[in-house]
Structure formats: C-alpha cells, structure tokens
C-alpha cells in the first residue's frame, strides 16, 4: 500500500496545482463534534491535507492560541484514546491525507511502536513531531517511521544552516516543513520577510523531488499567494483554530475557499 | 518489535545525555542556539580568564565561599533521638555521636544557591555578545538572582512567572521590579513554574539572536543540565574541602532538597567518585501521595520527554504533565534533572520525600536549634532527619546543604505558624496604605 | 563659677570616655555589672583562645569575610554627573574617573553588621557564666541577630521592642519568635527604640546576676561603646585589606550611615590613623529639619547625658529627649555614639544628613545600578552620593559601607515605590488567611 | 545658714524618733495643684522629708508607675521652669526639708551651677541624682554641691561591695540612700530579703553619724516597721504616687498617718 500523501501529492503536481493547502486542526478543541464538522468543511472548501494536532500539556512550539486550545481540550478530558478514535473517524470519513502532529512525550509514554502501529493501521500518512529535532541519530527515527509507512515530516526554520539543510534533505521523508519565522505558531498580519526570502537557499539544499511545506503566521489569502511557486504546500494553523472557535466550521470553509479561489485566479 | 525500539532509544541522541536521560528534544529552530551555547560553554570551561572572572564575581558579588557550620545542637538532639530508639541491649554499647554539618548557601547574595548558576550563565551570555536575559521563576529566587545580576552586568532581564506564583510570591516580584527587571505574568496552564518555563522558552525562540535563556535548574535541553550542574558544583567543591578540614575525613552522607535538582547536583557532584559517601535527595511530599498533592517524581518514576529533556515527570498515563503541590514554591516542579534520574537509576543517589508538615517542622527546628531559618525547600531535609538517621544507621557524619535562607517564605510560614498575629499585622499594614 | 564647672567636667570620669564624651552615668547598682563586663572584655581582648573562637564563629556562622565590590555602574554614573557639573574650562582637563567601592555587610547571616557585635558579646556573656541575653531592638535587625545567636549558643533571649516598632516591624518579631526568643513590647514613652533601651536596661538591672545586656550600638555606659566598636572593627580591618588589594592604596573617603554609630565606627576605626583617609557619617534627615521630623544629632549638636553616657542628643532646652523621625527604623535613635561625638569635635569625622527621599532614591539607585538592594539605613549614603562627591571634589576613590540588605524594609519601601500593587497583594494575603 | 535637713535630722534623732519618713512626689503629676495639696497632706500626716522628683523623658532607675508619671507630666507640658516655681512654692509653703531628685541631664543641660544655685536659693536641702554613680571622681561633684550648701545624697544598692561602701561612706554628705532591692522603683507586696539583711554590712562600712535612708518597694506600714532600728529614714515612693493618682492627696495623708502611728505604737 502506497502512502496516501504520496499519491495525492504527485497527482496534484501532475495536475499543475501551483500550491496545495494543509489545514491544521486541534483534536478535542473546541470539541470532537466540531472537529468533524470542520474537517468536512475543509475538505469541501478544497483543502488538500489535514494536520491533526493531539493536545499536550506543554506544547513548546505553540503560540497562545494553539497552546490555550491544548489546555482547553485537556481540561475537557480529551484523552489519547479519544484522539485515536477521532483520527480513525476522520481517516475514514473524508479523503484528505492526515498528518498527526504532536509532541514527543505522547508517543513516547504510550509506546512508540504501539502508537505508530495504530496510526498506520487507520491510514494516517505521517507524523509531525516538532520536538524531535534533526540529528545524526534521528535518521533512526525516520527509518522507524518509514517501517510503519509513515512519513516523519521534519521541521526546519529560517535559521537552519545550509550545511544542516543538506543533511536534512538527505534524510527527509514526505515533506519538510519550514517555519516562516524563527518563532512559535500564531497568526500574524504580515508574513516575515526573513521567511519569504529563504526558499532559494532551502531549495538549493534539498533534492528536487522533496515536497516543501511552509507555515507559521499565514492568515490571509495574500499570504498563500505570496508562497506560490516557492513552496508546495502552505500550512494554515492558528488562523483556522481562531475561526473555528470564534465563527464556527462554516467560516473555516469560507476562508479556505477564498484562498483556493485566489490561487486559481 | 520491542528490540527495534530499544535500538532506537539507545542510538537517538548518543551524546548529550546521562545514560538514557537528558538529550535535547526541542524544535529544530533551537538547535543552533543550543549549539552556540554549548560551544561557548565548552570554550569558557577551559578558559582560565573566564574561570578567574567567574571566581571573582562569585566572591565579590556573591559573597563566596559560603560557610560550613557544625550544627551542634541539632546533632546532640538527633544523637539522643537515635539512642532512645536503640534496643536496651544495644544501648549499652558506646554512644556514637552524630555530627551534622550544614553548608549554608543562604548566606549568598539574594539568599539562595541560584546565584552561582546565574553568575556563570550571565558571563556566558556576554561572551556570546548577547545583552538580554530571559528566565523563568517559581518562588522568585531564581528570578531575583537573574534580576540582580542583570542589573550588575547592565543586561536587560525578562522574568516569566506563573500567575499563581506571581501573586503568592509578590514580594519577590516587587524586588525584581526594583532591580529593573521586567516581570511577566503567565496565566496559562497550571499558572506555575512549569508554565513559566514554557513561556520563557517561547520568548527565547522568538528572540534567539539577542537573548540568552538563563534556565534556573539542571534540566531542560542540553547543554543546560551540564552547565547548570557545573556552575553549582562550587557548592560541593567548597564543602568537600571544608568538611575534610573540619573532621579530617569525608562525610558518610550528603543530603539536599531536590526541586529541579541544581543545588543537590552542585553539592553531590564533587563527591560522586567517593564511593563511601552516600547521597540522598529529598523531594516535596506535599500533603499526601495522591496525584496533585505532592511533587515527588521518584516515588513512582515515570519516564517522559517534556520541555526539551528526557527524565522522570509527574504525568498521567497519556503522558500529560500533571499539577503538583508543595508548601515550597521551589520544589513543586513536575520534572527532575536528567542527571539525577540517571544517578537514581545507577543507585548512586537515593530519594525520600518530606511532607509539608515535615518541612515546617524542619524550618522551626533549624531556627530554634541553630539560629538559622532555612528556606522551606531545604527545610524539607531538616524535617526529614529523624527518619534519615534511622535509614542510615551507620552514618555518623552527615552534611546537609541549606540551599537558601527562609526570609523569602515569611508569608507562607507566618500563615502556618503565627496566623492570628500575622493577620493583625497585615490588617494594620493595609490600613496604613489608605 | 564657669571655671569650677569645667574642672568638674574634666575630672569627673577621667577614664572611660572619649574626650568629654562617654562615661558611665548609671545608677550605682549597675557599676558592679559594668566593672565585671569591662574586666571580662579586657581579658578576652588579649586572650588568643577567645579571639580564635570569635573569628571562627564570625566565619562559620556569620559568613565572614564579607565582600568588597567595585560599584562600576554607580561609579560611571557619578563620574558623568561630576563631569557635567564642571565649568566648560575645567571640563577640558583630563576626566578623573570616580571609583566607588561597597563593603557589603548585607551578606552577613541575619542581614546586617549587627551580628558582628552580637557574636562577640554572646561569647562574653558565656565567659561571665551567664545564660540569658537581654537586648533592645528598633528595626529588629539587632534583635534578630541576638535571637539567632542565642539559639545557636543555647542562651535565653529577651528582646525589648517599642510598640511602634513591634507593629511596623512585625516580620522581624515573627522571625525572632521563631528563633525561640521572647519579644517584649514596650508601650512607654515614644514607644520606639529609645524606650526599648530603657526597658531592656531596667530588666537587666533587675536580673544582673543571670543576664547580660547585649547593647546593639556603640553607646550606653562604658565599656559598651568600646567593645561594640571593637567587635565591629572587623568591618574596617577587612575593608582596609581588600581596598589596598583592589587599588593598591587607601581610599580618599569612607562613608557610612550613622544610627547609634556602630557600623560607621567599625568601618572607620582601622583607618583613623591614616590621616589622608577622610570620613563621613550620614545621619537621617527625615522629612525636614524641624524638631521631631529628623534624627540628625549633628546638625546642631546638643550635649547631654542620657541612658548612661554623655554625647549629643536630640533634646529640648530643658534636656528632655525629643521624638525623632526617619524612614529607616535603624537611624531614628536620638543619641549618638560618644566616640563619634568626639571624632566630630576633633574634626576627624564629618557629618551630613540625607532625607527620607534621598534614602529611597539611594535604595533604588543601588538596586538598579548594582543589583544590590541596601537596607534603608545605608541607602541614605547612596542617596547622598551626588552631594558627597561635590563636597569632596578631590576624592576619587570612595568606599561606602553597606550595613545591611534591604529585604527587611519591604513593607516600607513597597509602600512608597509600589503602593497599589502592594495593597492588592496584602488584600489577597488577608483573604487567604480567612 | 545651716542646711534644713541637718537641723531636722539631728532634732529628730535627739527626740529619739525610731525612724523618719521621706515622702516622694513627682512634680507635675498628676498636676501642680495636686502636688501642693499632697505636700500639705504629707506634712500634716507626719512625713519628715519631701523627695521631689523632676520629670525626665528617660528615667532610667524608675519602674512603670513613676516612669509613666514622668511621661504624663511632660506630655502635659511640665517644664523645668514650672518645676523651679513648684519647688519654691513648696519650700516656702511647708516645713519638710526638700530633696530634689532628678536625672543628671536636667542640671547638666540647664547648667549645673545655675541649677544648683537656684535650688540653694529657694532653700532646698539636697539633691538625689541616681545616674551619678559613686566614682573616684564624683568626689568633685559632692564638693561642688556642698559649696552650694546642698547635700549630694548618694545611692547604693544591696550589691555594692564592702570596699566600695567604705569609700562611699568617706565621701557621703547628708544621707546615703540604699535601695532595698537590686532593681528599679516600684511598690511591692513584700520587701526583698536581700534588702533587709544588708544593713549590718552597710552600717559597719559607714561612719556612725552618717544618716541612712532606704527605699524601693515600701508599700505597707509593716515594711516601715521592719526597717525600724535598721535605717534612719524610710523613703516611700511609687506607693504614694499610686495613691495620689488613684485616690487623691487625702488618701496619701491617711496612708502616711497609718505608718506614723504604727511607728509610734
Ligand atoms: C532555596 C531553594 N532551594 C532549592 C530550590 C530547588 O531547586 P533546585 O533543586 O534546582 O536546587 C529552589 C528553587 O527555587 C530554591 O529557591
Ligand atoms: C542595617 C542597619 N544599618 C545601620 C543601623 C544603624 O546602627 P549603627 O549606627 O549602630 O550602625 C542599623 C540599626 O538597626 C541597621 O539595622
């Protein structure tokens, strides 16, 4: 069985899609039922991939919006068990390839093998674990994931050195996620200049076929537009969480639609 | 399948760990900064100019060396206690007098061992050409040290503090503000030390080029556990010399309280290779052993990876870090120094916990017996001594690290020990403010 | 007739005085006790065993030596200030950088220089075979030192404290009680330090055989001014050595705050014979120079004989001692050390006063510039430095004695510097006590 | 002019009076007019001498009753000037020889010569200044007083050594005042044993003709009775102050009468 992400990504490329969208969602926030409605709205609006974050008590890379969402979900007794059930539901109920994002402690405590086994079984495409940085030894981690047919998406940032980028490019699987700022998650009015000028360096360091995703701070159609031709996938996070909580799943759909149409036009 | 995981565990982060503990589990974007810090520290470590400068500020600013004191009255009381417990047959044997010494870090400027690490890291910060310090604080002792040293070295300082701590330790907030530091209240999560760490790290992530994150205990991602331990080792280095001088030999047992683990590691490290010196860490037993009512990570150690390092954490089955409780704000952190986890695994350092009640008892005991009011953190050790001497019947020469002085805890201890008069005092102060 | 009186003055108390100051103007029934104390002290002074023991407790219990620190930032700021005041012609000359050092007695156990004297007298007490200490206290710093040392040496301690001070310095009362001392509130007279002295002396008079009166400053009847000064001289002895080492020469000017006079005398004494070292005492200028609103005895010195010694007192034309005011409880005593009165008369020590406002400014300044929050007493000196450097244009190397740390003053400084937040904090604490 | 005290004392001795009474009074407390009434009542009741204390802010040898009286008088603006006027009135308005008791600071600040000159002029017999202890050099002080025809009554205590007593005996003028306790002033239920057993030692050390007064703690006729034959003068202090304030001058008179009759009987 080929990974769903690979299939969809090559198809979109083949179609000549200028940029694809990965929509972020926080499990259990504000509730599982809203999660499901939101996923539906995202897909309808044209999102390509779903990044589903499992809440953790200490989400080190997350800004206020997502961090508070994490805490809220945990306070409402969101558990790993409920998380797995949600993933399963979403994996079967819609067609966007799913990346599960979480912090390392959750799979680590649950048991890495067991954890990844479950994800593989329900058809998840990969995992994003921001607190496993790239290291000589993380090769092992990437290999383990591929044994599970899961992509281990690595995260880089504008500060990552060319030397390191090269090494990462060699090992990376699925896509590499570059943050648009040296910072934490959070919607911003404008994208960081630092972030937008880095892609040449990154592309040069990476093998051509490796997919490149970018996120952190995307909150407007223009932001996505600015990334066109520079990266393959735009990841929208805090903005969607805010929309979900403040204005509901339909607003999320509308927002994604507006992006999709701006891309097409 | 099991085996594969183990290989993975063993290999991942081959270096930068103590056995399986430690590591640097952080977002990629921190790696460069951690590398820079590590390189800077490793250089500084062998740079005699740096070491001289550190020694000089530890002395002229900090007030080092701190004294070692024979706690004569406490020793006598505990000797009697131990005698009284002996069976009558044993009691006829020669009486073995207990000798308890205290290493008094409470003498240090700003009142606790925290300063040792802060001075070291502040020098590193300047060595890296950075002019801003960011730090977390719980009880406010680390923050106070950071704020003071920042003032002295003309560095900007941002101190993150959980909302709970901000209000209950307001006197330290006030002191930090006076020193020119900016104190930022953190209202997320448990609104305590752990969340202040998260907030400080995030601020750091957003300002890597100009700021140094001055972590306050021997934990977090590498190289923090290493350098904090090293900077605190001055405690043990001095104590070893002083103890030898006092008794002509090394002690049988060292005891220290364990929050993050910096004072204990600093105290223990220079003795690690002395096999005959036993070591005991005392954690916060809080109100009970129920989850949420204590901060003892070693009672049922649960391995985890949180805030950048692998160690034991107080967490639930899902790996979610859980709230803790301790009467002392410096011991209620849910994680523990990876090196201590390792030393525990190796059996080199043992652990016990002392309850809030024992801590208060320890506070009173050292005050009454030796005229030294300890910080509630190390008061846990004093309060536990009656049990400790029973667990270590062979130990007759014991040294306790007093990590700080008790002034800072007045709002907590007075509430317990002198409630009515304290209430009247506060009322009077309030009236005078109108 | 005039001449006869002078002969009388000169002859009465030929010994036991500094020039015309000092003496022992006490009821006959105290004479024996004072003789005993004097004899004991003179013996101890030359007894190497006593001196060794004192040195040992000063180190192991007190934390001596206390550090000398170059106050770099403060020096720079004051250098600039001095430059900016120069006429443009003079400004073209070489810039003379000011070097200000601080001797930090705030590092000492219990937070102030008071401990030096307390340890010395406590040893004398035991040498006389007495097991009870009685003492007065104003701010509570002396009482805290007495209570601590009494605990350490297993002596009983009774601390008298004026009602005003008892309530405004309740945190220290609480600390003393914790240390096992008995704190007795004095509700007579001005209900301040002076009245606590009266009460303590009376208690002593009633219990001469068993108690030692541990006077806290260099005043009272002989031999107190002598022995308190001597016990405090360790400050100056250390400072002299440290200053020489730091700059290769002796400083141009020494500055210290003057309450009773013990920290200043202890600091100055070892330099007295160094004619080139100028000395300046700073008194509490309070709110204004109106009687009752300050505690400056040297502004218009009025000779008197009160509480057993002859010196300058704040008194009215009838010789009735008058109320004083200072923001710092340690400087509001109406009398002054007879030896300082003498040194003032000889022109060896000069005096200035600093207002409450200047003291608060000094508190902030040293906190912000050097990361050291001084006790409000010595904060008077820091706050006065801008004036001092103008008065001593030739002085480029100055040492200030920081007699204590500022923690103890939090209820006073916070009231002034952080009123609203402090009020909210107190309210919250009160609620938590219900 | 011979000192009034000397005249009265020798007369009483000649009469065979077993013990004489010195009544203590605090100037300005509770008021000058009460002082005057009280003095009248004292004399009527048979007191022999008046000890008039001038209030001082820091009365080192005084217990709570007299100390608070000092503070009260000062709070009511009792001044030295008013004190001199009162002394003058009392010296002319009644016949008890007067000893002015005060602490050294008052004459010292006022000017010793001026102060003593005034006392001499209005006919005071002597002064009692408890904070001028006996010393090799206090000889000078005693001489100065005698130049003014004022007795400088010295105060001793049960703890005073025999050697010192001998020296004091040689210099003393008028009378020597021994405290009955090593302590401060204040009425007590019983007299101290220490105080009552000291007189032999004292008498032995002193020249025969030197008058001996004793006080501190006398509060009942029996106390005075117990001193009969041991000392020449009993000084009653705090008890009279208490009576004056609590029950008025007449009660003072009654109390002194009861002592006088107990002596006579
Ligand atoms: C006085 C004191 N002791 C101990 C601790 C615990 O920290 P650590 O275990 O890192 O020494 C603290 C922390 O704030 C402290 O203030
Ligand atoms: C910190 C401090 N400094 C100074 C003083 C003033 O006393 P002295 O003039 O005797 O040193 C005090 C008295 O309480 C004090 O606590």
Short mmCIF file of C-alpha atoms and ligand atoms in Angstrom, two decimals, chain C residues 111-114 139 141-142 216-218 257-264 329-331 375 377-378 403-404 408, ligand 2:
data_model
loop_
_atom_site.label_atom_id
_atom_site.label_comp_id
_atom_site.label_asym_id
_atom_site.label_seq_id
_atom_site.Cartn_x
_atom_site.Cartn_y
_atom_site.Cartn_z
CA UNK C 111 21.38 40.53 57.03
CA UNK C 112 23.30 43.30 58.77
CA UNK C 113 26.51 44.20 60.55
CA UNK C 114 24.72 43.81 63.87
CA UNK C 139 14.10 47.80 63.26
CA UNK C 141 17.89 43.67 62.96
CA UNK C 142 19.78 43.69 66.22
CA UNK C 216 23.30 46.91 69.95
CA UNK C 217 25.28 50.02 69.16
CA UNK C 218 28.44 51.80 70.25
CA UNK C 257 25.29 55.74 57.81
CA UNK C 258 25.05 56.67 61.46
CA UNK C 259 22.30 55.46 63.73
CA UNK C 260 23.86 54.66 67.05
CA UNK C 261 27.20 54.60 65.33
CA UNK C 262 28.34 51.01 65.40
CA UNK C 263 28.67 50.27 61.69
CA UNK C 264 30.38 53.57 60.99
CA UNK C 329 13.92 52.36 61.88
CA UNK C 330 17.64 51.86 62.45
CA UNK C 331 18.55 55.53 62.26
CA UNK C 375 18.92 48.44 53.88
CA UNK C 377 19.85 52.85 56.72
CA UNK C 378 22.84 52.67 54.38
CA UNK C 403 25.50 47.96 56.65
CA UNK C 404 22.67 45.62 55.70
CA UNK C 408 13.77 43.75 55.86
C1 LIG E 2 21.19 47.79 58.59
C2 LIG E 2 21.46 48.80 59.66
N1 LIG E 2 22.32 49.76 59.41
C3 LIG E 2 22.60 50.70 60.33
C4 LIG E 2 21.98 50.71 61.56
C5 LIG E 2 22.31 51.84 62.49
O1 LIG E 2 23.01 51.44 63.61
P1 LIG E 2 24.56 51.79 63.78
O2 LIG E 2 24.72 53.26 63.52
O3 LIG E 2 24.83 51.39 65.18
O4 LIG E 2 25.33 51.00 62.81
C6 LIG E 2 21.05 49.70 61.87
C7 LIG E 2 20.36 49.66 63.16
O5 LIG E 2 19.41 48.95 63.38
C8 LIG E 2 20.80 48.72 60.89
O6 LIG E 2 19.91 47.73 61.11
#
